[in-house]
Coordinates of C-alpha atoms in Angstrom, one line a residue:
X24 CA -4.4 16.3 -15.3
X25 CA -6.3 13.0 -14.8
X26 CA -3.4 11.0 -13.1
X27 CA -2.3 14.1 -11.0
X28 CA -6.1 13.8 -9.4
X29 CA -6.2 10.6 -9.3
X30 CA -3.1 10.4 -7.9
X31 CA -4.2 13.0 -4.8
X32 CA -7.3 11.3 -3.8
X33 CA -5.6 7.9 -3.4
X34 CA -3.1 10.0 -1.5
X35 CA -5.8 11.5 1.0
X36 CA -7.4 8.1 1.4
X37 CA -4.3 6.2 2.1
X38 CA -3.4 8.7 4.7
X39 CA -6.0 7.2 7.1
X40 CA -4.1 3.7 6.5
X41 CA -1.9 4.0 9.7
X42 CA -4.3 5.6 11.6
X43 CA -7.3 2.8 11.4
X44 CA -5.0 0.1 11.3
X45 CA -3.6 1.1 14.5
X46 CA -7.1 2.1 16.5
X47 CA -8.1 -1.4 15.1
X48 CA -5.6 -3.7 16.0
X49 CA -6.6 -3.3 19.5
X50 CA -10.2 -5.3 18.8
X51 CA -9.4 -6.7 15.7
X52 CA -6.1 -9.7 14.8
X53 CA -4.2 -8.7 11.5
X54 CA -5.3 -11.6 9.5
X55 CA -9.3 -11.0 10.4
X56 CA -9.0 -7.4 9.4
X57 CA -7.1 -7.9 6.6
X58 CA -8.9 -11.1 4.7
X59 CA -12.0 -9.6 5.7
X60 CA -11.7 -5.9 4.3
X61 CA -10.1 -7.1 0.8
X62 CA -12.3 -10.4 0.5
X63 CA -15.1 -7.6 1.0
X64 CA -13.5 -4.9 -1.4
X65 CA -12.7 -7.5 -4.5
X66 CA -16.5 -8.6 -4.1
X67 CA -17.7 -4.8 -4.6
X68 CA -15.1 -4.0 -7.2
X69 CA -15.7 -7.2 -9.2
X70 CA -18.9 -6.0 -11.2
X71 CA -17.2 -2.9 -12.3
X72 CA -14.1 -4.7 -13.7
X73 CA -16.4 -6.9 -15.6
X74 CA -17.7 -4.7 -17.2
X75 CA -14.7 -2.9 -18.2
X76 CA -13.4 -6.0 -19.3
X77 CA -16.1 -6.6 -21.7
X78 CA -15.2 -3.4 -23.0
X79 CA -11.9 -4.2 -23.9
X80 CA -13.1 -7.3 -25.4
X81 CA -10.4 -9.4 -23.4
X82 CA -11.4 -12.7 -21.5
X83 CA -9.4 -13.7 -18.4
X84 CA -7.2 -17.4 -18.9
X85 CA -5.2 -19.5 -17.1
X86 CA -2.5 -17.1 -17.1
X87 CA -4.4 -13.8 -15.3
X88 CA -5.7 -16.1 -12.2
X89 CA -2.2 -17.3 -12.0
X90 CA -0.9 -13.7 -11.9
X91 CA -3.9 -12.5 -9.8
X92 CA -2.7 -15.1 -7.1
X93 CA 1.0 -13.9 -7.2
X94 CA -0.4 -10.6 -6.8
X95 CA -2.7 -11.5 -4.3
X96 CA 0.3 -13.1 -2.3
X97 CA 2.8 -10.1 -2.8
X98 CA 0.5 -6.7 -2.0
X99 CA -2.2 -8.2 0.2
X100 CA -1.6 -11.3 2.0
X101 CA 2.1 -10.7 2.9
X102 CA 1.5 -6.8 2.7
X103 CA -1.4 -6.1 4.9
X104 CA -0.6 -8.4 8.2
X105 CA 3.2 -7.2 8.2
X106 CA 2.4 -3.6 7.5
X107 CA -0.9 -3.7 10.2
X108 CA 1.8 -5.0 12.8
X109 CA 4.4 -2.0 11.8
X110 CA 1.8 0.4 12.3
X111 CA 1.2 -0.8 15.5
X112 CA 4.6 -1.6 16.9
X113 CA 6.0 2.1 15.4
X114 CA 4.4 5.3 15.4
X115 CA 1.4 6.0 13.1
X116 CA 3.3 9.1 11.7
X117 CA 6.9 7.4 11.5
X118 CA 5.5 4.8 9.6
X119 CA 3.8 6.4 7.0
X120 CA 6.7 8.5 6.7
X121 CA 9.3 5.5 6.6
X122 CA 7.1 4.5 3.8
X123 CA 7.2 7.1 1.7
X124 CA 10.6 5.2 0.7
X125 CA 8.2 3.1 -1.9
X126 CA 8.5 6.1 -4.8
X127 CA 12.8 4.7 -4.7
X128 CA 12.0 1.4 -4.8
X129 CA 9.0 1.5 -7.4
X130 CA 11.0 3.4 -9.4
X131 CA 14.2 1.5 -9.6
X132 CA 12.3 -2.0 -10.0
X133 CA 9.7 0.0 -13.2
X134 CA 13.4 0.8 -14.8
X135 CA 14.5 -3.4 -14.3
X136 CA 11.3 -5.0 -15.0
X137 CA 8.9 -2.5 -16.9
X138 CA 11.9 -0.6 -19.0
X139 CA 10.6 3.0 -18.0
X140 CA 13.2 5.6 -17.6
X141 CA 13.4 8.7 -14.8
X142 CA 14.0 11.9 -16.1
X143 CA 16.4 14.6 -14.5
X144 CA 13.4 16.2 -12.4
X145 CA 12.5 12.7 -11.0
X146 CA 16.1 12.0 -10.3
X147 CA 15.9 15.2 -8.5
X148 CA 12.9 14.6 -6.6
X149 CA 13.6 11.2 -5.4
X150 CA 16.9 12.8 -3.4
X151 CA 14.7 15.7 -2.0
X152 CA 12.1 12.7 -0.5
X153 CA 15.4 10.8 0.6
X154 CA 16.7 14.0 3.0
X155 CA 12.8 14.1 3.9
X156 CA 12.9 10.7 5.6
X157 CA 16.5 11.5 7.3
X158 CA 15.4 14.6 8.6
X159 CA 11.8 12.7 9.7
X160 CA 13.3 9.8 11.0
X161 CA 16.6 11.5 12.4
X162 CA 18.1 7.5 12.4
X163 CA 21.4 9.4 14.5
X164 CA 19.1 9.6 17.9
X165 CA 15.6 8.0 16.9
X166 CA 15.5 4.0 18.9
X167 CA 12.6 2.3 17.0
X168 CA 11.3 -1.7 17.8
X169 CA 13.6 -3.3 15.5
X170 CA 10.7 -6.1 14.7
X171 CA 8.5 -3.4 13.6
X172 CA 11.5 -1.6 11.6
X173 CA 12.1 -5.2 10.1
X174 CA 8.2 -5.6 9.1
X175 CA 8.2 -2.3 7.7
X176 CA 10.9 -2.3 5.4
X177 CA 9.8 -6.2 4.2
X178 CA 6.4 -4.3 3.4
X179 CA 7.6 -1.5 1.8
X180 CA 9.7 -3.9 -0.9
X181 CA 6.9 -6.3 -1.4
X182 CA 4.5 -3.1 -1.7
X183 CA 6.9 -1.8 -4.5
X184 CA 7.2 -5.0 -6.6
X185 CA 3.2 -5.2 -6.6
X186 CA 2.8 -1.9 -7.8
X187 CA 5.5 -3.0 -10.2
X188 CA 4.0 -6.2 -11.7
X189 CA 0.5 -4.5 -11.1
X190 CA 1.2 -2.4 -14.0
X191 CA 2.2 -4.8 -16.3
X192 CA -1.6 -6.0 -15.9
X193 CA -3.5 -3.4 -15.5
X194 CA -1.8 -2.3 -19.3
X195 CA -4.3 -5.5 -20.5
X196 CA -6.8 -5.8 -18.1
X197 CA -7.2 -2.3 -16.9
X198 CA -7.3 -1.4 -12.9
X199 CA -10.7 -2.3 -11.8
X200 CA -9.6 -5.9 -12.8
X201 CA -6.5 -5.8 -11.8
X202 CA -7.3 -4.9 -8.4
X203 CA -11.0 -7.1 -7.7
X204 CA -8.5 -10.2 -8.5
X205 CA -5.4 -9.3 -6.9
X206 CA -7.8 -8.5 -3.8
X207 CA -9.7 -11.5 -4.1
X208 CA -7.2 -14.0 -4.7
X209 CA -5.0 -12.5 -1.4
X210 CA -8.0 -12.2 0.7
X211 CA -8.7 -16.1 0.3
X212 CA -5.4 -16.7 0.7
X213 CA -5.3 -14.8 4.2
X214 CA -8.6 -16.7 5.0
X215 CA -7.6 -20.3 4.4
X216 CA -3.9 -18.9 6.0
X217 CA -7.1 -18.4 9.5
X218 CA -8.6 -21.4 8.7
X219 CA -5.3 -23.2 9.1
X220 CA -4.8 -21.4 12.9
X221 CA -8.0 -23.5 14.5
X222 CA -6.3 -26.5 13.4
X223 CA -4.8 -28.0 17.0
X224 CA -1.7 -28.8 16.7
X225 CA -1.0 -25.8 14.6
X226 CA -2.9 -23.7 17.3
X227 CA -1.0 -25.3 19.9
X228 CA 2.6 -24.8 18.3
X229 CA 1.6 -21.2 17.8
X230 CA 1.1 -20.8 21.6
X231 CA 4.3 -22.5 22.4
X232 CA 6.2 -20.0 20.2
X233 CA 4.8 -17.2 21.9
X234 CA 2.3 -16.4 18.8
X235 CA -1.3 -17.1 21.2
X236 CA -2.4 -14.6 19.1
X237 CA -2.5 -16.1 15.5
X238 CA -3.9 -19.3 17.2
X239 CA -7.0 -19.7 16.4
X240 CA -7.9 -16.4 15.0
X241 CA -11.3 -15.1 14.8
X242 CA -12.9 -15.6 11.6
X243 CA -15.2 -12.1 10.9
X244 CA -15.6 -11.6 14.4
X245 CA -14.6 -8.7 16.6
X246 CA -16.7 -6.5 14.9
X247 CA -18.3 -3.9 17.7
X248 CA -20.6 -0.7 17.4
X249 CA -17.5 1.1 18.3
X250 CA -15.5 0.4 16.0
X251 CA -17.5 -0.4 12.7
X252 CA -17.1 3.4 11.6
X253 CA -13.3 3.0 11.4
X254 CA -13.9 -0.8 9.6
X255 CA -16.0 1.0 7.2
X256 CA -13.3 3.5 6.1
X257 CA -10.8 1.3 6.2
X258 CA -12.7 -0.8 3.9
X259 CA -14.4 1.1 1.3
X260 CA -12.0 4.5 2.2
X261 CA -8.6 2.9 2.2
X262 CA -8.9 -0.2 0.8
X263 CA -11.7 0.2 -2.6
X264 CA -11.3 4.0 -3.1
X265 CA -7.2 4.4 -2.0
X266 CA -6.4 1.3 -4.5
X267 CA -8.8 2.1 -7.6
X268 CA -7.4 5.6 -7.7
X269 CA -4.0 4.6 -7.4
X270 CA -4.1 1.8 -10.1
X271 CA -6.1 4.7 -12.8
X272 CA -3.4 6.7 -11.6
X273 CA -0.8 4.5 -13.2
X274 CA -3.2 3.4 -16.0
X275 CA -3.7 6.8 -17.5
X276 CA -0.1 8.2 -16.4
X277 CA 2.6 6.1 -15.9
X278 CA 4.3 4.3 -12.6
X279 CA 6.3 7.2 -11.5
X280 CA 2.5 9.3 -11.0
X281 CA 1.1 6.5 -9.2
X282 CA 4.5 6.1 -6.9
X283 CA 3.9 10.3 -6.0
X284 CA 1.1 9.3 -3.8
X285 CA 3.7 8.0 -1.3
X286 CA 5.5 11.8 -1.9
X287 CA 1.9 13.2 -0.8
X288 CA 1.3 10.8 1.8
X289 CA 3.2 11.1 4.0
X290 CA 3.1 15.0 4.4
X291 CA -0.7 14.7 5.6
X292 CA -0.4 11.5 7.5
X293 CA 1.2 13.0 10.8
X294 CA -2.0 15.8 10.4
X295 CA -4.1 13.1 10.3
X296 CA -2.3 11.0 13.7
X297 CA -2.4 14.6 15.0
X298 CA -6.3 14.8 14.9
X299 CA -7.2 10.9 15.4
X300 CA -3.9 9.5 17.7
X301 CA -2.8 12.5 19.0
X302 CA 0.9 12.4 17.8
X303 CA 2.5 15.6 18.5
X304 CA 4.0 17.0 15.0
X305 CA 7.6 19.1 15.7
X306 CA 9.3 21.1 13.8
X307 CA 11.3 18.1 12.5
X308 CA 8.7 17.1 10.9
X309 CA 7.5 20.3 9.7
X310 CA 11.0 20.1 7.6
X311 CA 10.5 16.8 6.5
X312 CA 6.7 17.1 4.7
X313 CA 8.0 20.5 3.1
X314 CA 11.0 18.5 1.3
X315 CA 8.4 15.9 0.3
X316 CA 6.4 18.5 -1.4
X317 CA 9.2 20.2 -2.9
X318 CA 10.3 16.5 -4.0
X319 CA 6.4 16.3 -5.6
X320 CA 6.5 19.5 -7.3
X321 CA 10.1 18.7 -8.8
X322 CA 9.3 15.1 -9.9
X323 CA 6.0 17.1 -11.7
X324 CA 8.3 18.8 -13.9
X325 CA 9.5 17.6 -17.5
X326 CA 12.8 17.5 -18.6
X327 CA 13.6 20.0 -21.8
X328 CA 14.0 18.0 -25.6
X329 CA 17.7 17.7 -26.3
X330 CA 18.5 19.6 -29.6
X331 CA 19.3 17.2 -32.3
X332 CA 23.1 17.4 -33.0
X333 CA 23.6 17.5 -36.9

């Protein structure tokens, strides 16, 4: 029961993903946002997975930080600049709903890397979330920004791969840990990845390319009365809270229960651009989030015991 509620609250925090990211990106450049929210998160985070690691009597090496930076590099600092453009250059609820392709892709990498089969019902449930995102998405008559398309789909299979090679260390150093370091390690990497923009000629080779604005990006600035409120939840909603209860959901259960949060997502993501963005929902749509949570309830099932043959 655990992972199933852990699983829903990271599911209703991530829903407001799209949404802040978007309302933000107006005041706020990618790699500001980004190195400044999981920089902030890992610090917060860091005390608790301390302390959890004292408890499992395990003290970090060479080997972890070296893991926490490929982390760090995979989920966060390729991750959250490609995915805060997609949200931007496609529609809040067309993203989150293109994204709800992770589950296939987590899935099919846990089987390759982490040796964890898929039952029938899971089987089942990933082809009632793959006629969700045709009926959603309608890619017959649907024109999308093909950059945006191409960010997406680079997100959502460096997304999956994190969650992959997240589990293998959160099964030794638990979640908190292995979410302070991959957050910390990816939000330095974002930051010296700023520093590197005020630098001239790099600045000035930006602007030529048509990229003004990555060149000398703002380093925790653009922070306004207006828009704290949606930094806040993007930070400690989102980011912290989304992330811890995703990783216990695949510490106490298993990959496949964390990877249902993208079944769950995306059915209350277009409520959610329907309240905050005003994104009309149709009955498209409709369709589409009732196949994802007949996909969820499916995937929830287990399959029967085979009886022995003598």
């Amino acid at each position: 029961m655990k992972p199933l509620l852990y699983m829903l609250a990271a599911a209703c925090l991530f829903s407001f993903t799209e949404i802040t990211l978007k309302i933000l990106n107006g005041s706020l450049n990618c790699l500001d946002v980004n190195f400044s929210r999981y920089i902030l998160s890992g610090i917060i985070l860091l005390p608790l997975a301390l302390l959890d690691l004292r408890k499992r009597q395990v003290r970090l090496n060479r080997t972890h930080f070296l893991w926490f930076q490929l982390l760090g590099f995979i989920g966060i600092a390729l991750v959250g600049p490609a995915y805060q453009l997609a949200s931007w250059l496609l529609q809040a609820n067309v993203t989150s709903i293109l994204f709800s392709l992770n589950p296939m892709f987590i899935a099919i990498m846990a089987m390759v890397v982490l040796g964890e089969p898929l039952s029938h019902h899971q089987w089942a449930a990933l082809l009632f979330d793959i006629g969700a995102v045709f009926v959603l998405v309608n890619p017959m008559q649907m024109t999308m920004d093909p950059i945006g398309l191409l960010l997406l789909f680079f997100t959502i299979f460096c997304y999956s791969f994190y969650a992959v090679i997240g589990k293998k260390m959160i099964d030794e150093l638990g979640s908190a840990m292995a979410t302070a370091g991959s957050f910390l390690a990816g939000g330095v990497q974002l930051f010296l990845l700023a520093c590197c923009t005020h630098i001239p000629f790099v600045a000035e080779w930006l602007v030529q390319v048509g990229l003004s604005d990555f060149a000398e990006v703002s380093l925790f600035g653009g922070y306004t009365v207006e828009n704290i409120g949606w930094v806040l939840l993007l930070v400690f909603g989102v980011t912290l809270g989304g992330y811890i209860f995703w990783f216990k959901a695949m510490e106490t259960g298993s990959t496949f229960i964390g990877s249902l949060t993208y079944f769950i997502k995306p059915a209350l993501s277009p409520f959610m651009a329907l309240i905050f963005l005003n994104e009309a929902i149709t009955g498209r749509i409709l369709l589409g989030v009732f196949l994802l949570l007949i996909g969820a309830a499916v995937s929830l099932n287990k399959d029967k015991p085979q009886p022995a043959l003598d």
